[in-house]
PDB file of C-alpha atoms in Angstrom:
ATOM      1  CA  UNK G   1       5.008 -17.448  -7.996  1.00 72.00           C
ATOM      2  CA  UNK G   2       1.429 -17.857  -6.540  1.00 90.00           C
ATOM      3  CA  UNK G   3       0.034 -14.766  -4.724  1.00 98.00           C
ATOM      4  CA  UNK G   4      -3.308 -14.969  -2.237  1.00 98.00           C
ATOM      5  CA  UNK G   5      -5.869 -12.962  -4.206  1.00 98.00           C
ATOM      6  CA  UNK G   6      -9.545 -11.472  -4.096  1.00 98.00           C
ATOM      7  CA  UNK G   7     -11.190 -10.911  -7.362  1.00 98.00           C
ATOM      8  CA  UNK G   8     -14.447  -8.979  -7.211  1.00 98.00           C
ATOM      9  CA  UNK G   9     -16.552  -7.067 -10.331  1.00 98.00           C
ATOM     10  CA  UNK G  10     -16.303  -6.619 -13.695  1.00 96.00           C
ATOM     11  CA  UNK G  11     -14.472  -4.104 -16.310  1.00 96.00           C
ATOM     12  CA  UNK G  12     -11.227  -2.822 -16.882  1.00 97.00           C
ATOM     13  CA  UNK G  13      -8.488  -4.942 -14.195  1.00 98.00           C
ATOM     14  CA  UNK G  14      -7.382  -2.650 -11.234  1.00 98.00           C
ATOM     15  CA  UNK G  15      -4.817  -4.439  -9.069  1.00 98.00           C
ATOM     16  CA  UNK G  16      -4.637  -3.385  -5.418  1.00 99.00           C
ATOM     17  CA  UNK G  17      -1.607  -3.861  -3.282  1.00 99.00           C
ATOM     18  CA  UNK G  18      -0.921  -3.246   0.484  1.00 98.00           C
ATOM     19  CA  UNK G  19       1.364  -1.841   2.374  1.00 98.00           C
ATOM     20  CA  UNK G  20       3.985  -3.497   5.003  1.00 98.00           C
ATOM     21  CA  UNK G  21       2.348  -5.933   7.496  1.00 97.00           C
ATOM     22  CA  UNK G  22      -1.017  -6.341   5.614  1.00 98.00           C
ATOM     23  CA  UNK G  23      -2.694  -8.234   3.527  1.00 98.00           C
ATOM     24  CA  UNK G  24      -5.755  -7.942   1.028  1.00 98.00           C
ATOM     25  CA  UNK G  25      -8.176  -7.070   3.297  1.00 98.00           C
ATOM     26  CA  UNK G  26      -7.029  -3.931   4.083  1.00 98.00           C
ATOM     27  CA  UNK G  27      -8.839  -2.720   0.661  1.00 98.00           C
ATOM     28  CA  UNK G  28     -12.074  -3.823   1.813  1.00 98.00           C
ATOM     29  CA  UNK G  29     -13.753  -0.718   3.130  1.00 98.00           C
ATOM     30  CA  UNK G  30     -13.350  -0.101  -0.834  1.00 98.00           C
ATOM     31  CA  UNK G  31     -13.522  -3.225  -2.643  1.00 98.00           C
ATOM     32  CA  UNK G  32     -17.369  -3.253  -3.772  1.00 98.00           C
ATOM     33  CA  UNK G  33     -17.369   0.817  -4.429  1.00 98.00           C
ATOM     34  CA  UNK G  34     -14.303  -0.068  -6.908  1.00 98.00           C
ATOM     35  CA  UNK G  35     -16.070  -3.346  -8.252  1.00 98.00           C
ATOM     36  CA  UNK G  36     -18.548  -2.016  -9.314  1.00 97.00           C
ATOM     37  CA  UNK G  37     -16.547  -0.629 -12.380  1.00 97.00           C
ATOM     38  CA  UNK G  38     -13.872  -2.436 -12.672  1.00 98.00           C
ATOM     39  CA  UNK G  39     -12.625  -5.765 -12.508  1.00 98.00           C
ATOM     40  CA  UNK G  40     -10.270  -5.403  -9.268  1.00 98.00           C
ATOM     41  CA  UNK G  41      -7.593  -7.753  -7.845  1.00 98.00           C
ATOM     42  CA  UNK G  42      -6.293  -7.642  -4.841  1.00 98.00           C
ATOM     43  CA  UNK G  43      -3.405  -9.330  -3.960  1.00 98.00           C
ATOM     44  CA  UNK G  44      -1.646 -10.733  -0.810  1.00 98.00           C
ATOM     45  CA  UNK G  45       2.515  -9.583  -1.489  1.00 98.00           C
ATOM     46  CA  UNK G  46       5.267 -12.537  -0.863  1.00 98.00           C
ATOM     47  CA  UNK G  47       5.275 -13.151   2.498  1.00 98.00           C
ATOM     48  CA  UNK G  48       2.137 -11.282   4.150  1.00 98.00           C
ATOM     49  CA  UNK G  49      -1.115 -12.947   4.541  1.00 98.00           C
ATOM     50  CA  UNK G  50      -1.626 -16.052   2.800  1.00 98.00           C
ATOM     51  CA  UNK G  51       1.025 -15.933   0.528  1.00 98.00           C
ATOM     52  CA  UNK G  52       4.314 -18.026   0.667  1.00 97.00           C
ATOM     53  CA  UNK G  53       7.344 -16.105   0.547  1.00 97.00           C
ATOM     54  CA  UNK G  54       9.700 -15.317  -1.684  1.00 97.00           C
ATOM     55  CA  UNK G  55      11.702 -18.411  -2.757  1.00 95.00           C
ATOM     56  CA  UNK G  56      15.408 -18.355  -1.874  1.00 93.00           C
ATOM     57  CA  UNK G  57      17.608 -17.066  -2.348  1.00 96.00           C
ATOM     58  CA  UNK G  58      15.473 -13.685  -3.692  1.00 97.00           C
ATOM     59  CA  UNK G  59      15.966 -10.639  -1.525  1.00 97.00           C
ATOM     60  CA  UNK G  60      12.987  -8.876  -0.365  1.00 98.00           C
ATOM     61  CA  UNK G  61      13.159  -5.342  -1.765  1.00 98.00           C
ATOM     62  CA  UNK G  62      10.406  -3.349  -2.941  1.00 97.00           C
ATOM     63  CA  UNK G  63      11.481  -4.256  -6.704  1.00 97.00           C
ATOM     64  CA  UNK G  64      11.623  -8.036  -5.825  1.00 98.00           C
ATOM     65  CA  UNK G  65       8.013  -7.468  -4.557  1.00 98.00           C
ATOM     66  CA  UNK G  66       6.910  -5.326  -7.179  1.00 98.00           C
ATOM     67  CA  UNK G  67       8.812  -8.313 -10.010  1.00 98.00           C
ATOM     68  CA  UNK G  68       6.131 -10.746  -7.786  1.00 98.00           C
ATOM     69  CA  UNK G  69       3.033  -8.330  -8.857  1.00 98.00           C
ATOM     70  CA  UNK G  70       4.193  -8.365 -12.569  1.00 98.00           C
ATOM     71  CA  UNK G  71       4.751 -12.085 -12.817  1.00 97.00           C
ATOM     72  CA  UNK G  72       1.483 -12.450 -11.489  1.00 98.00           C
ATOM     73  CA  UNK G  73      -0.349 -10.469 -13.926  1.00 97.00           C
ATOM     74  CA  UNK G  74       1.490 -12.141 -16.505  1.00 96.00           C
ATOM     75  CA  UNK G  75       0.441 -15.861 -15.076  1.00 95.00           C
ATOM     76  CA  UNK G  76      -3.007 -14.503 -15.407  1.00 94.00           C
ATOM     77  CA  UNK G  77      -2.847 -12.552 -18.626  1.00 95.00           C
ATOM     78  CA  UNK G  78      -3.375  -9.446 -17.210  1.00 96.00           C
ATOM     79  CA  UNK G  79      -2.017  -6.777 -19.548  1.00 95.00           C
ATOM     80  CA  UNK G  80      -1.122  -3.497 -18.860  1.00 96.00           C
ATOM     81  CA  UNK G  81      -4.116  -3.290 -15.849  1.00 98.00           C
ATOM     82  CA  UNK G  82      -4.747  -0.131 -13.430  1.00 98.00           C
ATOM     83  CA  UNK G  83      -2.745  -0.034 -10.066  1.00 98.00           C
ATOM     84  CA  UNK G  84      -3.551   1.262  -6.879  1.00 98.00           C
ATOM     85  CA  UNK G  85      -1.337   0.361  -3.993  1.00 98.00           C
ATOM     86  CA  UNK G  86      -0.684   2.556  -0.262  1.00 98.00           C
ATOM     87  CA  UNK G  87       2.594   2.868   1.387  1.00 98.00           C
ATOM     88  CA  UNK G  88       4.699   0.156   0.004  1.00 98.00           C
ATOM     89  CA  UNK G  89       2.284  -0.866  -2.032  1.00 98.00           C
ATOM     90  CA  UNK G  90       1.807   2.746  -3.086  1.00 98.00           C
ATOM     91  CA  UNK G  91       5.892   2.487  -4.153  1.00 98.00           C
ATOM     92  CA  UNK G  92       5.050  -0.755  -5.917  1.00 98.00           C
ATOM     93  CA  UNK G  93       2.737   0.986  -8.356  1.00 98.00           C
ATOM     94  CA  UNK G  94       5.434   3.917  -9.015  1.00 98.00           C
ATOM     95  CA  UNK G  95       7.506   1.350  -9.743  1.00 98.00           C
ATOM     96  CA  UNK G  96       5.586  -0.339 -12.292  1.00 98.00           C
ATOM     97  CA  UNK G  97       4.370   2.647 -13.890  1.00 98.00           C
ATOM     98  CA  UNK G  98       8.535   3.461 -13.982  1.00 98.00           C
ATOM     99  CA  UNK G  99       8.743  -0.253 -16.015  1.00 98.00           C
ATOM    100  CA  UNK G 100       5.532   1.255 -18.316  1.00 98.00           C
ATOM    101  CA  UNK G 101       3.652  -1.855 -17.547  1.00 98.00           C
ATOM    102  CA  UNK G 102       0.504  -0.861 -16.346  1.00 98.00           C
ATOM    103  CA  UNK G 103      -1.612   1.741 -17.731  1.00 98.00           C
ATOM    104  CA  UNK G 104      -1.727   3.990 -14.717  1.00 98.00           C
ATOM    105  CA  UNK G 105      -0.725   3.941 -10.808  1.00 98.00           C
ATOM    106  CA  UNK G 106      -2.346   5.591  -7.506  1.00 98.00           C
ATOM    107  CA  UNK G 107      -0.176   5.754  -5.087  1.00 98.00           C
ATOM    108  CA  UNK G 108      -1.631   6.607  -1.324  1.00 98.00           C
ATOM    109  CA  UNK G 109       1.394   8.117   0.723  1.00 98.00           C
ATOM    110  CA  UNK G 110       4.526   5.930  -0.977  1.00 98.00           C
ATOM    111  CA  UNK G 111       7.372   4.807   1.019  1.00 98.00           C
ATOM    112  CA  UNK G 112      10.230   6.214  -0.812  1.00 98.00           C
ATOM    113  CA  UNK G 113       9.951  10.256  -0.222  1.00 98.00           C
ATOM    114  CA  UNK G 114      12.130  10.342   3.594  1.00 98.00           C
ATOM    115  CA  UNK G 115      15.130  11.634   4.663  1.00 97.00           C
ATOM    116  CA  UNK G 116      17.335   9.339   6.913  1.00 97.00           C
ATOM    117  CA  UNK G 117      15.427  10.559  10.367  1.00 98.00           C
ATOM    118  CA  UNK G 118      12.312   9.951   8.716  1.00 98.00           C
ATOM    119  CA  UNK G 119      13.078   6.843   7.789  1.00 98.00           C
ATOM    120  CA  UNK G 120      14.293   5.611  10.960  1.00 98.00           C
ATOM    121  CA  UNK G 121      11.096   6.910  12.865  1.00 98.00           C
ATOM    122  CA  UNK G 122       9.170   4.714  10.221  1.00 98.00           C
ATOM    123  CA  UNK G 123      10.794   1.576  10.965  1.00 98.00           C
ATOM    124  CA  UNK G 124      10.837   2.235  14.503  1.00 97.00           C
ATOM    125  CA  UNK G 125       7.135   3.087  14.548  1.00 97.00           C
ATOM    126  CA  UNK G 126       6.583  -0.077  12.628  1.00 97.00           C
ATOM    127  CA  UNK G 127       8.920  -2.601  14.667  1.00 97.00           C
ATOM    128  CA  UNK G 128       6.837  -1.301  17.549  1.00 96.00           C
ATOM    129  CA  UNK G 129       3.829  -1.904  16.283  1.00 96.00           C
ATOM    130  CA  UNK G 130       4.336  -5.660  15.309  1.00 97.00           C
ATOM    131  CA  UNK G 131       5.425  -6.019  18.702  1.00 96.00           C
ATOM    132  CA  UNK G 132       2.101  -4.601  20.252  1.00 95.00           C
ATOM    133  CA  UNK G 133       0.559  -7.033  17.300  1.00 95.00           C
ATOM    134  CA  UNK G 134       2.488  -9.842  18.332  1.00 95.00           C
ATOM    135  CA  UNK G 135       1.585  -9.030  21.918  1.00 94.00           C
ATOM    136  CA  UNK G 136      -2.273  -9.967  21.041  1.00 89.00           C
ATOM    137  CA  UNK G 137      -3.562  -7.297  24.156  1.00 90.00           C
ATOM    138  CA  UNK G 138      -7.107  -5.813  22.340  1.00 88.00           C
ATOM    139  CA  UNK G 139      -6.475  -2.323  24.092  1.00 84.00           C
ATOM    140  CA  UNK G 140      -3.142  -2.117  22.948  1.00 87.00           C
ATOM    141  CA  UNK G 141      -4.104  -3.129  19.616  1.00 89.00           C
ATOM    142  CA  UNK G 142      -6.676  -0.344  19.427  1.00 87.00           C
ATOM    143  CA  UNK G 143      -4.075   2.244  20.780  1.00 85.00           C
ATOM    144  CA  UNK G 144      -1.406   1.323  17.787  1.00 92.00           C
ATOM    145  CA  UNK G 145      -4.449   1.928  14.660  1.00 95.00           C
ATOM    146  CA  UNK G 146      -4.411   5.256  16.150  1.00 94.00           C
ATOM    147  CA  UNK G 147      -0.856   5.528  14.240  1.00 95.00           C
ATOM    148  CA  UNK G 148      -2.010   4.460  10.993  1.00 97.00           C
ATOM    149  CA  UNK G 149      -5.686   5.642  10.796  1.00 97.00           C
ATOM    150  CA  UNK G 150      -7.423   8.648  11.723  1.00 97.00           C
ATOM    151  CA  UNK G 151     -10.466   7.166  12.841  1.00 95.00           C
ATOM    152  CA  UNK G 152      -9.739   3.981  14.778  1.00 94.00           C
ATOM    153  CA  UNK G 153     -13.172   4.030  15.442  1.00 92.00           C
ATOM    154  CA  UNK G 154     -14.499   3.101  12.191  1.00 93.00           C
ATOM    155  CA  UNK G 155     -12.638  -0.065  11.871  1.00 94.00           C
ATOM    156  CA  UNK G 156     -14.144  -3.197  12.340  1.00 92.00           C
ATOM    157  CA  UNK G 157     -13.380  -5.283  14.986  1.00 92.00           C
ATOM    158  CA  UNK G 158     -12.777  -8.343  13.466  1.00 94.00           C
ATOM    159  CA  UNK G 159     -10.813  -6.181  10.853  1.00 94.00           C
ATOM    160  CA  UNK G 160      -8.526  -4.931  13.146  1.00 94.00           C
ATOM    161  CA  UNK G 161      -8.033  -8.005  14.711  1.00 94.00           C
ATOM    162  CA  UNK G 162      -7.106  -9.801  11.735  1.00 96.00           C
ATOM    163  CA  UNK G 163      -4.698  -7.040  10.365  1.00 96.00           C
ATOM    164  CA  UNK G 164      -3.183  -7.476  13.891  1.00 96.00           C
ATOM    165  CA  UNK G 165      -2.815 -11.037  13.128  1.00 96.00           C
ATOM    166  CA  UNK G 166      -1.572 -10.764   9.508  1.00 97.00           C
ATOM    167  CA  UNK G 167       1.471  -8.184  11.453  1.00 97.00           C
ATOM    168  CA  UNK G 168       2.681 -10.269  13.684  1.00 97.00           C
ATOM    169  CA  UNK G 169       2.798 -13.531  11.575  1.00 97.00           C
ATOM    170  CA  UNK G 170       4.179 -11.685   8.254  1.00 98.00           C
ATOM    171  CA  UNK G 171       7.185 -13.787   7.685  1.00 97.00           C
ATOM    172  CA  UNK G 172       8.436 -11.152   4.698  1.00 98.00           C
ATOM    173  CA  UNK G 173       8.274  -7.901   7.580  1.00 98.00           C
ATOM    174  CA  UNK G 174      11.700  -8.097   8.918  1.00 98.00           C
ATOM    175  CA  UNK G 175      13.533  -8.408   5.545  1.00 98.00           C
ATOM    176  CA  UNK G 176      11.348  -5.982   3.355  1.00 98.00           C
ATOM    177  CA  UNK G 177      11.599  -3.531   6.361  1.00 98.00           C
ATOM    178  CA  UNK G 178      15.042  -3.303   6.375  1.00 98.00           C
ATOM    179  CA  UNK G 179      15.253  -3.203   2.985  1.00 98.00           C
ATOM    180  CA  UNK G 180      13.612   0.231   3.001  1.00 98.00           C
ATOM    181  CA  UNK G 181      17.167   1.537   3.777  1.00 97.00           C
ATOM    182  CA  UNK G 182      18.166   1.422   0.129  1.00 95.00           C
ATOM    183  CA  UNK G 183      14.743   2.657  -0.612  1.00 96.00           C
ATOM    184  CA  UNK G 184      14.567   6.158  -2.952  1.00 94.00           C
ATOM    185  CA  UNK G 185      12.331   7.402  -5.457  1.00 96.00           C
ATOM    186  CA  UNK G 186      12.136   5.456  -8.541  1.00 96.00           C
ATOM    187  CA  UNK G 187      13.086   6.005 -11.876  1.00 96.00           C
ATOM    188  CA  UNK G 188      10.628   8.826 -13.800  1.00 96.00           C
ATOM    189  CA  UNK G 189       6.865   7.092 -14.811  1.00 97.00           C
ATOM    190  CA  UNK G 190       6.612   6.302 -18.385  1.00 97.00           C
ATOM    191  CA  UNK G 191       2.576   5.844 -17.347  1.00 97.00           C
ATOM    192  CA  UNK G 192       0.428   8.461 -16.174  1.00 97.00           C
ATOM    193  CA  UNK G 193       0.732   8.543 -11.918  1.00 98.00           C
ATOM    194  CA  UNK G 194      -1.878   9.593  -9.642  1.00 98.00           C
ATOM    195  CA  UNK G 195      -0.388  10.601  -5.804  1.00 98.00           C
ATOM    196  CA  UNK G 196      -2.419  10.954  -3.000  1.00 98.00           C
ATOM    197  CA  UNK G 197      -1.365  11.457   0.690  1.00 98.00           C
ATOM    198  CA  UNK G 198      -3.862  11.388   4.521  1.00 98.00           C
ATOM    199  CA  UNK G 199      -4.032  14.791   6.027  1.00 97.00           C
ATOM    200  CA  UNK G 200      -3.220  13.245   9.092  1.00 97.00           C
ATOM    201  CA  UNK G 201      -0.511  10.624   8.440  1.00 98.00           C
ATOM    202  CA  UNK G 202       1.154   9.920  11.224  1.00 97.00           C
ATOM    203  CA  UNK G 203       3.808   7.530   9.923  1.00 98.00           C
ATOM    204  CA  UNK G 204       4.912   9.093   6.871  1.00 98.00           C
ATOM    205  CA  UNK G 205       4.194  12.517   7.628  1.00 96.00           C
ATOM    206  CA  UNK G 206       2.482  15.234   5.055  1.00 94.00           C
ATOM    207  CA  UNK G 207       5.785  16.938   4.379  1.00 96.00           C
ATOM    208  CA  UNK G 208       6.942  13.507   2.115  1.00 98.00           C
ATOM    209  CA  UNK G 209       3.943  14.805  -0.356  1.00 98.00           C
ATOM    210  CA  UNK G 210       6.126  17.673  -1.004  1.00 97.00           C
ATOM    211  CA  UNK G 211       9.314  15.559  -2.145  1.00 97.00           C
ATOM    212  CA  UNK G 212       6.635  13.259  -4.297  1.00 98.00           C
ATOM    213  CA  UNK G 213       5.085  16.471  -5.653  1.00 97.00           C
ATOM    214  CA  UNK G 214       8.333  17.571  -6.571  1.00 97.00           C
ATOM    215  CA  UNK G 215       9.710  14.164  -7.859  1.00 97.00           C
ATOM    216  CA  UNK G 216       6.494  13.511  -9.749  1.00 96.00           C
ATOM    217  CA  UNK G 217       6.141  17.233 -11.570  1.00 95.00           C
ATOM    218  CA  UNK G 218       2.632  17.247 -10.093  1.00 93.00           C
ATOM    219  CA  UNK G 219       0.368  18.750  -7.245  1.00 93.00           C
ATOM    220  CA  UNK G 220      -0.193  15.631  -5.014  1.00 97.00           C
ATOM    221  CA  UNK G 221      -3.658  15.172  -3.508  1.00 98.00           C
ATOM    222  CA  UNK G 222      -4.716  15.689  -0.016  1.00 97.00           C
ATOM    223  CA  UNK G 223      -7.007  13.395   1.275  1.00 98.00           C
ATOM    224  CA  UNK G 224      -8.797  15.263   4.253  1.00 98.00           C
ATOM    225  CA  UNK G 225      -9.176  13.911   7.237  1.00 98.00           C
ATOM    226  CA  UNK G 226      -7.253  10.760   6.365  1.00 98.00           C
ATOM    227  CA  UNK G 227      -4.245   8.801   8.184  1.00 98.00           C
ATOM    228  CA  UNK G 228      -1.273   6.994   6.910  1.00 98.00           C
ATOM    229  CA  UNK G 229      -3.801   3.765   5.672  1.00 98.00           C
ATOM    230  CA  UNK G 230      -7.095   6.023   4.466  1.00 98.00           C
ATOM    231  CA  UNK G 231      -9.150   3.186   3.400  1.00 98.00           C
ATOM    232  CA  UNK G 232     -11.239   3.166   6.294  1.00 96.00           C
ATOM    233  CA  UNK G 233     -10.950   6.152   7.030  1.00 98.00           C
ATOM    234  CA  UNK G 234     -12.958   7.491   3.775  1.00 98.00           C
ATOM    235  CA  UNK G 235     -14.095   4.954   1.785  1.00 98.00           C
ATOM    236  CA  UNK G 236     -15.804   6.923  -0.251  1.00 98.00           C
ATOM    237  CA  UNK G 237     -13.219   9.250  -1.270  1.00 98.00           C
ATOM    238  CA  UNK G 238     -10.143   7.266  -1.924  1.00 98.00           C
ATOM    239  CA  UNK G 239     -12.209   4.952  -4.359  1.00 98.00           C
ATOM    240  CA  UNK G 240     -13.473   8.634  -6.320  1.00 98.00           C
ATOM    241  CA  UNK G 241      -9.412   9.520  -6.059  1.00 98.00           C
ATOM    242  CA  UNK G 242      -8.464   5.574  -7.995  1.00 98.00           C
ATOM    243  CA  UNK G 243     -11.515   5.937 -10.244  1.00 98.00           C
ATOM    244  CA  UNK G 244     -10.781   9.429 -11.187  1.00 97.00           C
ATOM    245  CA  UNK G 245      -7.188   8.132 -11.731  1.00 97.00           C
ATOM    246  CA  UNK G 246      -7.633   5.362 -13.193  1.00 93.00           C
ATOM    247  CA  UNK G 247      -9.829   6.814 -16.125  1.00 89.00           C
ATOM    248  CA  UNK G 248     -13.306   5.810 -14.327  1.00 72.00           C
TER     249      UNK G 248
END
C-alpha cells in the first residue's frame, strides 16, 4: 500500500517511523541533522496523517503496521535500510530487526516492555489525550505535551498544533490502541538493535528500559533530560544516538 512520506538527504536509507497518533513530522526537530548523512525516509503509518488506512479486512496490530513499512521499502527498492522509530514506531523497528530485514533498528522507549497496570495507564493516558486533541482548546493542548515531552516549551506552535490535529483525526488510533493488549516483546533481533529511553518519560515510564535491557542482552541508553517523544526535546542528541547506531 501507499504510505505519506518525506524524503530528505543523501547516503545510506534510514527510515523513520512514529509513534501512536502522529505522523512524519514528529521527526522534524531531527530530519536535516540526520540528512545530512543519510538518505532518510520518513513515513506516515496506515491510518495516521496522510495515509489511507489499512485495507479491510487487515487488523491493525503492530505487525500489520510494521508488514506496511516492509512492503513499502520493497515498492521502493529499499533493501535492508537503517530504522529508527519511538514508541510504536520504536516496536516497529524491533520487529523488523526480529524479521532480519533491515540492517539495524533504534528504538526510542518501545511499546512492548509493560505489565498489565502499565499498560492500562498507557492507553488511558492516550485516550485522554486524543480527547483534549479532539477538543481543539490551545491551553489544554499545551497542558497534554507536558505528558509526552519534557520541554513543552521548545515545541513549535504550529507543530504542536498540527500533531494535535493529526491525534484527533487518526482514523487507525482506536484499533492499533487496543491492539496493544496482545502486545509483548518480539521475537530475539537477528540485526544489531540500538535502545534508547527519555529520562523523564512520563507515559512509558523508565522502569520499561529495564525489561528491554533485559530482553535485549544490552545496557539501554538514557537520554537525559528527555520525555516519552525526545525529538524535540534534544535534537541534537537523539540524532548522535541513530547515527551512532546506525553505523554513522
Amino acid at each position: 500500500m501507499e504510505l505519506a512520506f518525506e524524503r530528505r538527504g543523501s547516503g545510506e536509507t534510514l527510515i523513520l517511523v512514529h509513534g501512536i497518533g502522529h505522523h512524519w513530522q514528529t521527526w522534524q526537530p531531527v530530519l536535516d541533522r540526520l540528512a545530512a548523512v543519510r538518505t532518510v525516509i520518513a513515513v506516515d503509518l496506515p491510518g495516521f496523517g496522510a495515509s489511507a488506512g489499512l485495507p479491510e479486512p487487515i487488523p491493525y496490530t503492530a505487525e500489520s503496521l510494521a508488514d506496511a513499512v516492509e512492503s513499502f521499502c520493497a515498492r521502493f527498492g529499499v533493501r535492508e535500510p537503517h530504522v529508527a522509530g519511538n514508541s510504536l514506531g520504536g516496536y516497529i523497528a524491533l520487529e523488523l530487526a526480529s524479521r532480519g530485514v533491515v540492517r539495524t533498528a533504534t528504538a526510542l522507549a518501545p511499546v512492548g516492555f509493560w505489565t498489565r497496570p502499565e499498560l492500562l495507564y498507557c492507553q488511558t493516558v492516550l485516550r485522554g489525550l486524543r480527547a483534549a486533541a479532539a477538543a481543539g482548546d490551545p491551553l489544554l493542548r499545551g497542558l497534554s505535551a507536558g505528558l509526552l515531552v519534557a520541554h513543552p516549551s521548545r515545541l513549535e506552535p504550529d507543530a504542536l498544533a498540527a500533531a494535535s490535529r493529526a491525534l484527533a483525526e487518526s482514523t487507525g488510533f482506536e484499533p492499533t490502541l487496543e491492539s496493544f493488549g496482545g502486545v509483548m516483546p518480539p521475537a530475539p533481533p537477528k540485526s544489531p538493535i540500538t535502545i534508547a529511553w527519555g529520562e523523564h518519560d512520563r507515559l512509558l515510564p523508565r522502569r520499561q528500559a529495564v525489561r528491554a535491557a533485559r530482553w535485549s542482552g544490552q545496557r539501554v541508553k538514557l537520554l537525559k533530560g528527555c520525555g516519552h517523544v525526545p525529538m524535540s526535546d534534544d535534537p541534537e542528541l537523539v540524532a548522535r544516538v541513530i547515527l551512532e547506531a546506525s553505523g554513522g
